[in-house]
JSON list of C-alpha atoms in Angstrom, two decimals:
[
{"chain": "G", "resi": 11, "resn": "MET", "atom": "CA", "xyz": [249.05, 68.05, -48.54]},
{"chain": "G", "resi": 12, "resn": "ASN", "atom": "CA", "xyz": [248.12, 65.08, -46.68]},
{"chain": "G", "resi": 13, "resn": "ALA", "atom": "CA", "xyz": [244.65, 64.64, -45.28]},
{"chain": "G", "resi": 14, "resn": "PRO", "atom": "CA", "xyz": [244.65, 65.19, -41.35]},
{"chain": "G", "resi": 15, "resn": "SER", "atom": "CA", "xyz": [245.05, 61.74, -39.60]},
{"chain": "G", "resi": 16, "resn": "GLN", "atom": "CA", "xyz": [241.95, 60.32, -37.76]},
{"chain": "G", "resi": 17, "resn": "ASP", "atom": "CA", "xyz": [241.75, 59.90, -34.24]},
{"chain": "G", "resi": 18, "resn": "LYS", "atom": "CA", "xyz": [242.44, 56.43, -32.81]},
{"chain": "G", "resi": 19, "resn": "ASP", "atom": "CA", "xyz": [239.84, 56.91, -30.32]},
{"chain": "G", "resi": 20, "resn": "ALA", "atom": "CA", "xyz": [236.18, 57.86, -30.93]},
{"chain": "G", "resi": 21, "resn": "SER", "atom": "CA", "xyz": [235.26, 58.78, -27.56]},
{"chain": "G", "resi": 22, "resn": "PRO", "atom": "CA", "xyz": [235.78, 62.54, -26.53]},
{"chain": "G", "resi": 23, "resn": "ALA", "atom": "CA", "xyz": [237.74, 61.48, -23.40]},
{"chain": "G", "resi": 24, "resn": "ILE", "atom": "CA", "xyz": [239.65, 58.33, -22.34]},
{"chain": "G", "resi": 25, "resn": "LYS", "atom": "CA", "xyz": [240.16, 57.53, -18.64]},
{"chain": "G", "resi": 26, "resn": "GLY", "atom": "CA", "xyz": [239.03, 61.06, -17.84]},
{"chain": "G", "resi": 27, "resn": "LEU", "atom": "CA", "xyz": [241.27, 62.76, -20.27]},
{"chain": "G", "resi": 28, "resn": "SER", "atom": "CA", "xyz": [240.51, 65.38, -22.76]},
{"chain": "G", "resi": 29, "resn": "ARG", "atom": "CA", "xyz": [242.01, 65.12, -26.22]},
{"chain": "G", "resi": 30, "resn": "GLY", "atom": "CA", "xyz": [244.70, 67.56, -25.36]},
{"chain": "G", "resi": 31, "resn": "GLU", "atom": "CA", "xyz": [245.73, 65.76, -22.28]},
{"chain": "G", "resi": 32, "resn": "LEU", "atom": "CA", "xyz": [245.70, 62.58, -24.20]},
{"chain": "G", "resi": 33, "resn": "ALA", "atom": "CA", "xyz": [247.75, 64.05, -26.97]},
{"chain": "G", "resi": 34, "resn": "TYR", "atom": "CA", "xyz": [250.05, 65.27, -24.17]},
{"chain": "G", "resi": 35, "resn": "GLU", "atom": "CA", "xyz": [250.41, 61.72, -22.67]},
{"chain": "G", "resi": 36, "resn": "ARG", "atom": "CA", "xyz": [251.21, 60.15, -25.80]},
{"chain": "G", "resi": 37, "resn": "ILE", "atom": "CA", "xyz": [253.83, 62.59, -26.95]},
{"chain": "G", "resi": 38, "resn": "GLU", "atom": "CA", "xyz": [255.36, 62.47, -23.62]},
{"chain": "G", "resi": 39, "resn": "SER", "atom": "CA", "xyz": [255.67, 58.58, -23.87]},
{"chain": "G", "resi": 40, "resn": "LEU", "atom": "CA", "xyz": [257.20, 58.87, -27.27]},
{"chain": "G", "resi": 41, "resn": "LEU", "atom": "CA", "xyz": [259.83, 61.38, -25.51]},
{"chain": "G", "resi": 42, "resn": "THR", "atom": "CA", "xyz": [260.65, 59.11, -22.49]},
{"chain": "G", "resi": 43, "resn": "HIS", "atom": "CA", "xyz": [261.20, 56.17, -24.46]},
{"chain": "G", "resi": 44, "resn": "MET", "atom": "CA", "xyz": [263.29, 57.89, -27.10]},
{"chain": "G", "resi": 45, "resn": "GLU", "atom": "CA", "xyz": [260.99, 57.36, -29.83]},
{"chain": "G", "resi": 46, "resn": "LEU", "atom": "CA", "xyz": [261.22, 60.94, -30.55]},
{"chain": "G", "resi": 47, "resn": "LYS", "atom": "CA", "xyz": [265.01, 61.33, -30.46]},
{"chain": "G", "resi": 48, "resn": "PRO", "atom": "CA", "xyz": [266.55, 64.53, -28.62]},
{"chain": "G", "resi": 49, "resn": "GLY", "atom": "CA", "xyz": [267.26, 67.29, -31.21]},
{"chain": "G", "resi": 50, "resn": "GLU", "atom": "CA", "xyz": [265.02, 65.79, -33.73]},
{"chain": "G", "resi": 51, "resn": "TYR", "atom": "CA", "xyz": [262.83, 68.07, -35.81]},
{"chain": "G", "resi": 52, "resn": "LEU", "atom": "CA", "xyz": [259.25, 67.32, -36.69]},
{"chain": "G", "resi": 53, "resn": "THR", "atom": "CA", "xyz": [256.24, 68.92, -38.44]},
{"chain": "G", "resi": 54, "resn": "LEU", "atom": "CA", "xyz": [252.96, 68.95, -36.58]},
{"chain": "G", "resi": 55, "resn": "GLN", "atom": "CA", "xyz": [251.57, 66.80, -39.28]},
{"chain": "G", "resi": 56, "resn": "ALA", "atom": "CA", "xyz": [254.19, 64.28, -38.50]},
{"chain": "G", "resi": 57, "resn": "VAL", "atom": "CA", "xyz": [253.36, 64.40, -34.78]},
{"chain": "G", "resi": 58, "resn": "GLN", "atom": "CA", "xyz": [249.45, 63.99, -35.79]},
{"chain": "G", "resi": 59, "resn": "GLU", "atom": "CA", "xyz": [250.35, 60.91, -37.57]},
{"chain": "G", "resi": 60, "resn": "LEU", "atom": "CA", "xyz": [252.53, 59.51, -34.86]},
{"chain": "G", "resi": 61, "resn": "VAL", "atom": "CA", "xyz": [249.94, 60.16, -32.13]},
{"chain": "G", "resi": 62, "resn": "GLY", "atom": "CA", "xyz": [246.82, 59.64, -34.12]},
{"chain": "G", "resi": 63, "resn": "LEU", "atom": "CA", "xyz": [244.76, 62.72, -32.69]},
{"chain": "G", "resi": 64, "resn": "GLY", "atom": "CA", "xyz": [243.64, 65.89, -34.58]},
{"chain": "G", "resi": 65, "resn": "ARG", "atom": "CA", "xyz": [245.47, 69.04, -34.95]},
{"chain": "G", "resi": 66, "resn": "THR", "atom": "CA", "xyz": [243.79, 70.82, -32.16]},
{"chain": "G", "resi": 67, "resn": "PRO", "atom": "CA", "xyz": [244.79, 68.56, -29.32]},
{"chain": "G", "resi": 68, "resn": "ILE", "atom": "CA", "xyz": [248.30, 68.19, -30.73]},
{"chain": "G", "resi": 69, "resn": "VAL", "atom": "CA", "xyz": [248.73, 72.01, -30.92]},
{"chain": "G", "resi": 70, "resn": "GLU", "atom": "CA", "xyz": [247.46, 72.13, -27.30]},
{"chain": "G", "resi": 71, "resn": "ALA", "atom": "CA", "xyz": [249.76, 69.36, -26.18]},
{"chain": "G", "resi": 72, "resn": "VAL", "atom": "CA", "xyz": [252.87, 70.97, -27.86]},
{"chain": "G", "resi": 73, "resn": "ARG", "atom": "CA", "xyz": [252.23, 74.29, -26.30]},
{"chain": "G", "resi": 74, "resn": "LYS", "atom": "CA", "xyz": [252.20, 72.54, -22.87]},
{"chain": "G", "resi": 75, "resn": "LEU", "atom": "CA", "xyz": [255.39, 70.68, -23.78]},
{"chain": "G", "resi": 76, "resn": "SER", "atom": "CA", "xyz": [257.00, 73.84, -24.86]},
{"chain": "G", "resi": 77, "resn": "ASP", "atom": "CA", "xyz": [256.11, 75.56, -21.63]},
{"chain": "G", "resi": 78, "resn": "ASP", "atom": "CA", "xyz": [257.66, 72.44, -20.02]},
{"chain": "G", "resi": 79, "resn": "THR", "atom": "CA", "xyz": [260.91, 73.02, -21.96]},
{"chain": "G", "resi": 80, "resn": "LEU", "atom": "CA", "xyz": [260.70, 69.48, -23.50]},
{"chain": "G", "resi": 81, "resn": "VAL", "atom": "CA", "xyz": [260.04, 70.71, -27.13]},
{"chain": "G", "resi": 82, "resn": "GLU", "atom": "CA", "xyz": [261.00, 73.92, -28.74]},
{"chain": "G", "resi": 83, "resn": "VAL", "atom": "CA", "xyz": [258.66, 75.40, -31.30]},
{"chain": "G", "resi": 84, "resn": "ARG", "atom": "CA", "xyz": [260.32, 76.83, -34.44]},
{"chain": "G", "resi": 85, "resn": "ALA", "atom": "CA", "xyz": [258.48, 79.21, -36.57]},
{"chain": "G", "resi": 86, "resn": "GLY", "atom": "CA", "xyz": [258.03, 77.70, -39.99]},
{"chain": "G", "resi": 87, "resn": "ARG", "atom": "CA", "xyz": [259.84, 74.58, -39.18]},
{"chain": "G", "resi": 88, "resn": "GLY", "atom": "CA", "xyz": [257.43, 72.99, -36.73]},
{"chain": "G", "resi": 89, "resn": "LEU", "atom": "CA", "xyz": [258.96, 71.77, -33.55]},
{"chain": "G", "resi": 90, "resn": "LYS", "atom": "CA", "xyz": [262.38, 70.39, -32.15]},
{"chain": "G", "resi": 91, "resn": "VAL", "atom": "CA", "xyz": [262.65, 67.98, -29.37]},
{"chain": "G", "resi": 92, "resn": "ALA", "atom": "CA", "xyz": [264.69, 69.27, -26.76]},
{"chain": "G", "resi": 93, "resn": "PRO", "atom": "CA", "xyz": [268.25, 67.78, -26.63]},
{"chain": "G", "resi": 94, "resn": "ILE", "atom": "CA", "xyz": [269.39, 66.27, -23.37]},
{"chain": "G", "resi": 95, "resn": "ASP", "atom": "CA", "xyz": [271.46, 68.83, -21.46]},
{"chain": "G", "resi": 96, "resn": "LEU", "atom": "CA", "xyz": [273.30, 66.62, -18.82]},
{"chain": "G", "resi": 97, "resn": "ALA", "atom": "CA", "xyz": [274.69, 69.84, -16.92]},
{"chain": "G", "resi": 98, "resn": "ARG", "atom": "CA", "xyz": [271.25, 71.39, -16.65]},
{"chain": "G", "resi": 99, "resn": "GLU", "atom": "CA", "xyz": [269.78, 68.20, -15.62]},
{"chain": "G", "resi": 100, "resn": "ARG", "atom": "CA", "xyz": [272.33, 67.55, -13.05]},
{"chain": "G", "resi": 101, "resn": "GLU", "atom": "CA", "xyz": [271.67, 71.01, -11.47]},
{"chain": "G", "resi": 102, "resn": "LEU", "atom": "CA", "xyz": [267.80, 70.58, -11.66]},
{"chain": "G", "resi": 103, "resn": "LEU", "atom": "CA", "xyz": [268.19, 67.39, -9.52]},
{"chain": "G", "resi": 104, "resn": "ASP", "atom": "CA", "xyz": [268.69, 69.63, -6.32]},
{"chain": "G", "resi": 105, "resn": "LEU", "atom": "CA", "xyz": [265.41, 71.39, -7.29]},
{"chain": "G", "resi": 106, "resn": "ARG", "atom": "CA", "xyz": [263.57, 68.02, -7.73]},
{"chain": "G", "resi": 107, "resn": "ARG", "atom": "CA", "xyz": [265.04, 66.58, -4.39]},
{"chain": "G", "resi": 108, "resn": "ASP", "atom": "CA", "xyz": [263.48, 69.16, -2.41]},
{"chain": "G", "resi": 109, "resn": "MET", "atom": "CA", "xyz": [260.10, 69.31, -4.28]},
{"chain": "G", "resi": 110, "resn": "GLU", "atom": "CA", "xyz": [259.67, 65.58, -4.00]},
{"chain": "G", "resi": 111, "resn": "ARG", "atom": "CA", "xyz": [260.15, 65.86, -0.18]},
{"chain": "G", "resi": 112, "resn": "PHE", "atom": "CA", "xyz": [257.37, 68.62, -0.24]},
{"chain": "G", "resi": 113, "resn": "ALA", "atom": "CA", "xyz": [255.09, 66.45, -2.47]},
{"chain": "G", "resi": 114, "resn": "ILE", "atom": "CA", "xyz": [255.62, 63.44, -0.25]},
{"chain": "G", "resi": 115, "resn": "GLN", "atom": "CA", "xyz": [254.75, 65.37, 2.74]},
{"chain": "G", "resi": 116, "resn": "ARG", "atom": "CA", "xyz": [251.62, 66.55, 1.39]},
{"chain": "G", "resi": 117, "resn": "THR", "atom": "CA", "xyz": [250.82, 63.11, -0.04]},
{"chain": "G", "resi": 118, "resn": "ILE", "atom": "CA", "xyz": [251.02, 61.55, 3.59]},
{"chain": "G", "resi": 119, "resn": "LYS", "atom": "CA", "xyz": [248.90, 64.21, 4.94]},
{"chain": "G", "resi": 120, "resn": "ASN", "atom": "CA", "xyz": [246.13, 64.29, 2.16]},
{"chain": "G", "resi": 121, "resn": "ALA", "atom": "CA", "xyz": [246.05, 60.93, 0.59]},
{"chain": "G", "resi": 122, "resn": "SER", "atom": "CA", "xyz": [242.51, 59.48, 0.34]},
{"chain": "G", "resi": 123, "resn": "HIS", "atom": "CA", "xyz": [241.51, 55.79, 0.87]},
{"chain": "G", "resi": 124, "resn": "LEU", "atom": "CA", "xyz": [241.32, 55.55, -2.96]},
{"chain": "G", "resi": 125, "resn": "HIS", "atom": "CA", "xyz": [244.89, 57.08, -3.48]},
{"chain": "G", "resi": 126, "resn": "VAL", "atom": "CA", "xyz": [246.07, 54.57, -0.80]},
{"chain": "G", "resi": 127, "resn": "SER", "atom": "CA", "xyz": [244.41, 51.39, -2.41]},
{"chain": "G", "resi": 128, "resn": "GLN", "atom": "CA", "xyz": [246.01, 52.51, -5.80]},
{"chain": "G", "resi": 129, "resn": "MET", "atom": "CA", "xyz": [249.41, 53.05, -4.28]},
{"chain": "G", "resi": 130, "resn": "ARG", "atom": "CA", "xyz": [249.15, 49.43, -2.94]},
{"chain": "G", "resi": 131, "resn": "ARG", "atom": "CA", "xyz": [248.24, 48.01, -6.18]},
{"chain": "G", "resi": 132, "resn": "LEU", "atom": "CA", "xyz": [251.13, 50.07, -7.74]},
{"chain": "G", "resi": 133, "resn": "TYR", "atom": "CA", "xyz": [253.45, 48.55, -5.23]},
{"chain": "G", "resi": 134, "resn": "GLU", "atom": "CA", "xyz": [252.31, 44.90, -6.03]},
{"chain": "G", "resi": 135, "resn": "SER", "atom": "CA", "xyz": [252.94, 45.68, -9.67]},
{"chain": "G", "resi": 136, "resn": "LEU", "atom": "CA", "xyz": [256.41, 46.74, -9.08]},
{"chain": "G", "resi": 137, "resn": "ASP", "atom": "CA", "xyz": [256.93, 43.81, -6.63]},
{"chain": "G", "resi": 138, "resn": "ALA", "atom": "CA", "xyz": [255.82, 41.55, -9.68]},
{"chain": "G", "resi": 139, "resn": "LEU", "atom": "CA", "xyz": [258.51, 43.06, -11.81]},
{"chain": "G", "resi": 140, "resn": "ASN", "atom": "CA", "xyz": [261.13, 43.02, -9.32]},
{"chain": "G", "resi": 141, "resn": "THR", "atom": "CA", "xyz": [260.33, 39.52, -7.77]},
{"chain": "G", "resi": 142, "resn": "SER", "atom": "CA", "xyz": [263.54, 37.83, -8.51]},
{"chain": "G", "resi": 143, "resn": "ARG", "atom": "CA", "xyz": [266.79, 39.61, -8.27]},
{"chain": "G", "resi": 144, "resn": "GLU", "atom": "CA", "xyz": [268.33, 36.81, -10.35]},
{"chain": "G", "resi": 145, "resn": "THR", "atom": "CA", "xyz": [266.07, 37.24, -13.29]},
{"chain": "G", "resi": 146, "resn": "ALA", "atom": "CA", "xyz": [267.54, 39.41, -16.19]},
{"chain": "G", "resi": 147, "resn": "LEU", "atom": "CA", "xyz": [265.08, 42.19, -17.31]},
{"chain": "G", "resi": 148, "resn": "ALA", "atom": "CA", "xyz": [264.57, 42.71, -20.94]},
{"chain": "G", "resi": 149, "resn": "ALA", "atom": "CA", "xyz": [264.13, 45.90, -23.04]},
{"chain": "G", "resi": 150, "resn": "ASP", "atom": "CA", "xyz": [260.26, 45.60, -22.46]},
{"chain": "G", "resi": 151, "resn": "ASP", "atom": "CA", "xyz": [260.64, 45.20, -18.66]},
{"chain": "G", "resi": 152, "resn": "ILE", "atom": "CA", "xyz": [262.49, 48.69, -18.59]},
{"chain": "G", "resi": 153, "resn": "ARG", "atom": "CA", "xyz": [259.58, 50.14, -20.57]},
{"chain": "G", "resi": 154, "resn": "SER", "atom": "CA", "xyz": [257.01, 48.58, -18.20]},
{"chain": "G", "resi": 155, "resn": "PHE", "atom": "CA", "xyz": [259.12, 49.97, -15.32]},
{"chain": "G", "resi": 156, "resn": "ASN", "atom": "CA", "xyz": [259.11, 53.42, -16.86]},
{"chain": "G", "resi": 157, "resn": "GLU", "atom": "CA", "xyz": [255.17, 53.24, -17.20]},
{"chain": "G", "resi": 158, "resn": "LEU", "atom": "CA", "xyz": [254.77, 52.27, -13.55]},
{"chain": "G", "resi": 159, "resn": "ASP", "atom": "CA", "xyz": [257.16, 55.02, -12.61]},
{"chain": "G", "resi": 160, "resn": "HIS", "atom": "CA", "xyz": [254.93, 57.32, -14.51]},
{"chain": "G", "resi": 161, "resn": "ARG", "atom": "CA", "xyz": [251.91, 56.24, -12.59]},
{"chain": "G", "resi": 162, "resn": "MET", "atom": "CA", "xyz": [253.73, 56.49, -9.34]},
{"chain": "G", "resi": 163, "resn": "ASP", "atom": "CA", "xyz": [254.67, 60.21, -10.06]},
{"chain": "G", "resi": 164, "resn": "ASP", "atom": "CA", "xyz": [251.14, 61.06, -11.21]},
{"chain": "G", "resi": 165, "resn": "LEU", "atom": "CA", "xyz": [249.60, 59.16, -8.15]},
{"chain": "G", "resi": 166, "resn": "ILE", "atom": "CA", "xyz": [251.62, 61.09, -5.66]},
{"chain": "G", "resi": 167, "resn": "LEU", "atom": "CA", "xyz": [250.87, 64.44, -7.32]},
{"chain": "G", "resi": 168, "resn": "ALA", "atom": "CA", "xyz": [247.20, 63.66, -7.47]},
{"chain": "G", "resi": 169, "resn": "ALA", "atom": "CA", "xyz": [247.35, 62.78, -3.68]},
{"chain": "G", "resi": 170, "resn": "ALA", "atom": "CA", "xyz": [249.43, 65.84, -2.84]},
{"chain": "G", "resi": 171, "resn": "ALA", "atom": "CA", "xyz": [246.60, 68.05, -4.34]},
{"chain": "G", "resi": 172, "resn": "GLU", "atom": "CA", "xyz": [248.81, 71.16, -5.11]},
{"chain": "G", "resi": 173, "resn": "PRO", "atom": "CA", "xyz": [248.61, 72.39, -8.68]},
{"chain": "G", "resi": 174, "resn": "PHE", "atom": "CA", "xyz": [251.72, 74.32, -8.34]},
{"chain": "G", "resi": 175, "resn": "LEU", "atom": "CA", "xyz": [253.51, 71.00, -7.70]},
{"chain": "G", "resi": 176, "resn": "VAL", "atom": "CA", "xyz": [251.99, 69.56, -10.90]},
{"chain": "G", "resi": 177, "resn": "ARG", "atom": "CA", "xyz": [253.17, 72.39, -12.93]},
{"chain": "G", "resi": 178, "resn": "THR", "atom": "CA", "xyz": [256.55, 72.30, -11.71]},
{"chain": "G", "resi": 179, "resn": "LEU", "atom": "CA", "xyz": [257.35, 68.61, -11.03]},
{"chain": "G", "resi": 180, "resn": "ARG", "atom": "CA", "xyz": [255.56, 67.04, -13.99]},
{"chain": "G", "resi": 181, "resn": "PRO", "atom": "CA", "xyz": [258.20, 68.36, -16.42]},
{"chain": "G", "resi": 182, "resn": "LEU", "atom": "CA", "xyz": [261.01, 67.25, -14.12]},
{"chain": "G", "resi": 183, "resn": "HIS", "atom": "CA", "xyz": [259.53, 63.81, -14.02]},
{"chain": "G", "resi": 184, "resn": "THR", "atom": "CA", "xyz": [259.51, 63.51, -17.85]},
{"chain": "G", "resi": 185, "resn": "ILE", "atom": "CA", "xyz": [263.19, 64.84, -18.09]},
{"chain": "G", "resi": 186, "resn": "TYR", "atom": "CA", "xyz": [264.45, 62.29, -15.50]},
{"chain": "G", "resi": 187, "resn": "ARG", "atom": "CA", "xyz": [262.20, 59.53, -16.83]},
{"chain": "G", "resi": 188, "resn": "ARG", "atom": "CA", "xyz": [263.87, 59.80, -20.25]},
{"chain": "G", "resi": 189, "resn": "LEU", "atom": "CA", "xyz": [267.21, 60.07, -18.71]},
{"chain": "G", "resi": 190, "resn": "GLY", "atom": "CA", "xyz": [266.52, 57.16, -16.54]},
{"chain": "G", "resi": 191, "resn": "PHE", "atom": "CA", "xyz": [265.43, 55.09, -19.79]},
{"chain": "G", "resi": 192, "resn": "LEU", "atom": "CA", "xyz": [268.51, 56.14, -21.48]},
{"chain": "G", "resi": 193, "resn": "PHE", "atom": "CA", "xyz": [270.74, 55.07, -18.64]},
{"chain": "G", "resi": 194, "resn": "LEU", "atom": "CA", "xyz": [269.01, 51.76, -18.03]},
{"chain": "G", "resi": 195, "resn": "THR", "atom": "CA", "xyz": [269.03, 50.96, -21.76]},
{"chain": "G", "resi": 196, "resn": "TYR", "atom": "CA", "xyz": [272.70, 51.69, -22.41]},
{"chain": "G", "resi": 197, "resn": "CYS", "atom": "CA", "xyz": [274.60, 51.72, -19.12]},
{"chain": "G", "resi": 198, "resn": "GLY", "atom": "CA", "xyz": [272.31, 49.73, -16.85]},
{"chain": "G", "resi": 199, "resn": "THR", "atom": "CA", "xyz": [273.04, 46.20, -15.42]},
{"chain": "G", "resi": 200, "resn": "ASP", "atom": "CA", "xyz": [270.28, 43.91, -14.19]},
{"chain": "G", "resi": 201, "resn": "GLU", "atom": "CA", "xyz": [271.41, 44.78, -10.73]},
{"chain": "G", "resi": 202, "resn": "LEU", "atom": "CA", "xyz": [271.04, 48.35, -11.18]},
{"chain": "G", "resi": 203, "resn": "ILE", "atom": "CA", "xyz": [267.61, 47.91, -12.62]},
{"chain": "G", "resi": 204, "resn": "HIS", "atom": "CA", "xyz": [266.50, 45.81, -9.85]},
{"chain": "G", "resi": 205, "resn": "ARG", "atom": "CA", "xyz": [267.83, 48.43, -7.26]},
{"chain": "G", "resi": 206, "resn": "ASN", "atom": "CA", "xyz": [265.99, 51.18, -8.97]},
{"chain": "G", "resi": 207, "resn": "ILE", "atom": "CA", "xyz": [262.81, 49.29, -8.80]},
{"chain": "G", "resi": 208, "resn": "ALA", "atom": "CA", "xyz": [263.14, 48.49, -5.13]},
{"chain": "G", "resi": 209, "resn": "LEU", "atom": "CA", "xyz": [264.06, 52.24, -4.39]},
{"chain": "G", "resi": 210, "resn": "HIS", "atom": "CA", "xyz": [260.62, 53.09, -5.84]},
{"chain": "G", "resi": 211, "resn": "GLN", "atom": "CA", "xyz": [259.01, 50.63, -3.79]},
{"chain": "G", "resi": 212, "resn": "GLU", "atom": "CA", "xyz": [260.56, 51.74, -0.62]},
{"chain": "G", "resi": 213, "resn": "VAL", "atom": "CA", "xyz": [259.24, 55.29, -1.16]},
{"chain": "G", "resi": 214, "resn": "LEU", "atom": "CA", "xyz": [255.78, 53.76, -1.71]},
{"chain": "G", "resi": 215, "resn": "ARG", "atom": "CA", "xyz": [256.22, 51.55, 1.38]},
{"chain": "G", "resi": 216, "resn": "ALA", "atom": "CA", "xyz": [256.96, 54.50, 3.60]},
{"chain": "G", "resi": 217, "resn": "ILE", "atom": "CA", "xyz": [254.12, 56.69, 2.34]},
{"chain": "G", "resi": 218, "resn": "LEU", "atom": "CA", "xyz": [251.60, 53.76, 2.94]},
{"chain": "G", "resi": 219, "resn": "ALA", "atom": "CA", "xyz": [252.93, 53.50, 6.43]},
{"chain": "G", "resi": 220, "resn": "ARG", "atom": "CA", "xyz": [252.68, 57.35, 6.83]},
{"chain": "G", "resi": 221, "resn": "ASP", "atom": "CA", "xyz": [256.35, 57.39, 7.78]},
{"chain": "G", "resi": 222, "resn": "LEU", "atom": "CA", "xyz": [257.31, 61.07, 6.65]},
{"chain": "G", "resi": 223, "resn": "GLU", "atom": "CA", "xyz": [260.87, 60.59, 7.69]},
{"chain": "G", "resi": 224, "resn": "GLY", "atom": "CA", "xyz": [261.48, 57.31, 6.09]},
{"chain": "G", "resi": 225, "resn": "ALA", "atom": "CA", "xyz": [259.66, 58.38, 2.86]},
{"chain": "G", "resi": 226, "resn": "CYS", "atom": "CA", "xyz": [261.77, 61.40, 2.58]},
{"chain": "G", "resi": 227, "resn": "ARG", "atom": "CA", "xyz": [264.80, 59.31, 3.18]},
{"chain": "G", "resi": 228, "resn": "ALA", "atom": "CA", "xyz": [263.77, 56.88, 0.54]},
{"chain": "G", "resi": 229, "resn": "SER", "atom": "CA", "xyz": [263.08, 59.63, -2.06]},
{"chain": "G", "resi": 230, "resn": "ASP", "atom": "CA", "xyz": [266.61, 61.15, -1.12]},
{"chain": "G", "resi": 231, "resn": "GLU", "atom": "CA", "xyz": [268.04, 57.76, -1.96]},
{"chain": "G", "resi": 232, "resn": "LEU", "atom": "CA", "xyz": [266.21, 57.91, -5.19]},
{"chain": "G", "resi": 233, "resn": "MET", "atom": "CA", "xyz": [267.65, 61.04, -6.08]},
{"chain": "G", "resi": 234, "resn": "ASP", "atom": "CA", "xyz": [271.09, 59.85, -5.20]},
{"chain": "G", "resi": 235, "resn": "PHE", "atom": "CA", "xyz": [270.56, 57.03, -7.68]},
{"chain": "G", "resi": 236, "resn": "ALA", "atom": "CA", "xyz": [269.58, 59.50, -10.32]},
{"chain": "G", "resi": 237, "resn": "ALA", "atom": "CA", "xyz": [272.65, 61.40, -9.54]},
{"chain": "G", "resi": 238, "resn": "SER", "atom": "CA", "xyz": [274.78, 58.37, -9.92]},
{"chain": "G", "resi": 239, "resn": "MET", "atom": "CA", "xyz": [273.69, 58.02, -13.45]},
{"chain": "G", "resi": 240, "resn": "PHE", "atom": "CA", "xyz": [275.57, 61.10, -14.89]},
{"chain": "G", "resi": 241, "resn": "PRO", "atom": "CA", "xyz": [279.29, 59.90, -14.94]},
{"chain": "G", "resi": 242, "resn": "CYS", "atom": "CA", "xyz": [278.29, 56.97, -17.25]},
{"chain": "G", "resi": 243, "resn": "LEU", "atom": "CA", "xyz": [276.08, 59.24, -19.43]},
{"chain": "G", "resi": 244, "resn": "GLU", "atom": "CA", "xyz": [278.65, 61.95, -19.51]},
{"chain": "G", "resi": 245, "resn": "MET", "atom": "CA", "xyz": [281.59, 59.66, -20.29]},
{"chain": "G", "resi": 246, "resn": "GLU", "atom": "CA", "xyz": [280.30, 56.42, -22.01]},
{"chain": "G", "resi": 247, "resn": "LEU", "atom": "CA", "xyz": [277.39, 57.48, -24.13]},
{"chain": "G", "resi": 248, "resn": "ASP", "atom": "CA", "xyz": [277.64, 58.55, -27.74]},
{"chain": "G", "resi": 249, "resn": "PRO", "atom": "CA", "xyz": [276.78, 62.27, -27.92]},
{"chain": "G", "resi": 250, "resn": "SER", "atom": "CA", "xyz": [274.51, 61.71, -30.73]},
{"chain": "G", "resi": 251, "resn": "LEU", "atom": "CA", "xyz": [271.92, 59.92, -28.39]},
{"chain": "G", "resi": 252, "resn": "LEU", "atom": "CA", "xyz": [271.75, 63.17, -26.36]},
{"chain": "G", "resi": 253, "resn": "ASP", "atom": "CA", "xyz": [271.20, 65.29, -29.36]},
{"chain": "G", "resi": 254, "resn": "SER", "atom": "CA", "xyz": [270.60, 63.61, -32.83]},
{"chain": "G", "resi": 255, "resn": "SER", "atom": "CA", "xyz": [271.67, 66.55, -34.84]},
{"chain": "G", "resi": 256, "resn": "ILE", "atom": "CA", "xyz": [275.13, 65.52, -33.76]},
{"chain": "G", "resi": 257, "resn": "GLU", "atom": "CA", "xyz": [276.92, 63.24, -36.27]},
{"chain": "G", "resi": 258, "resn": "PRO", "atom": "CA", "xyz": [277.46, 59.85, -34.62]},
{"chain": "G", "resi": 259, "resn": "PHE", "atom": "CA", "xyz": [281.17, 58.93, -34.00]},
{"chain": "G", "resi": 260, "resn": "MET", "atom": "CA", "xyz": [282.06, 55.87, -35.93]},
{"chain": "G", "resi": 261, "resn": "PRO", "atom": "CA", "xyz": [284.81, 53.42, -34.86]}
]
């Protein structure tokens, strides 16, 4: 039996996160960037080695991810990364649309000066990524956008200050962040990537202006963009990308 992997970070908390929260963040990033493939089986030991944290925080993170329906814990077999169920995720988009509107309403009402300052910086970071619509975006840019999208989701939830929203929207954000990464990587064009970034900017712009109607409209347009991904994902993607247990189709 291999010795437990050593933590990559010596401090008990990084950026205010506990080790369990840090483990969750690291595994979530592996999920959303398809480094842990849908349908893949892993042992807890393998996850420890990938994440670089001890068993206790990994178990805590896996428990949360299981509650979020992002992984499935299998007795005696470790865990399975949840496959991508396009029919389910299409239906859940309606739930996300309504909850995003509620989150935006609370954010506009409750955002502190610190939240507003962070949103401005985030807007500038998105703008830097989207400066020229003539510029082709590389795979690293898609990942950078995904990470900014994660920060935006977390910031809106923090400003909304409603724990129920965090518990419900957090897993939905991960589900669609993974789906968006898959879409932009395999089906996306430069135009679509730039448009997606611009839609996120529009949500932030309206929130900063405390324009509730405009922010909800921008959020709805973002959900419409998410809905537009499904035809390509359903018709053009190899099913093995949605569930790695499926044998890839060879030409």
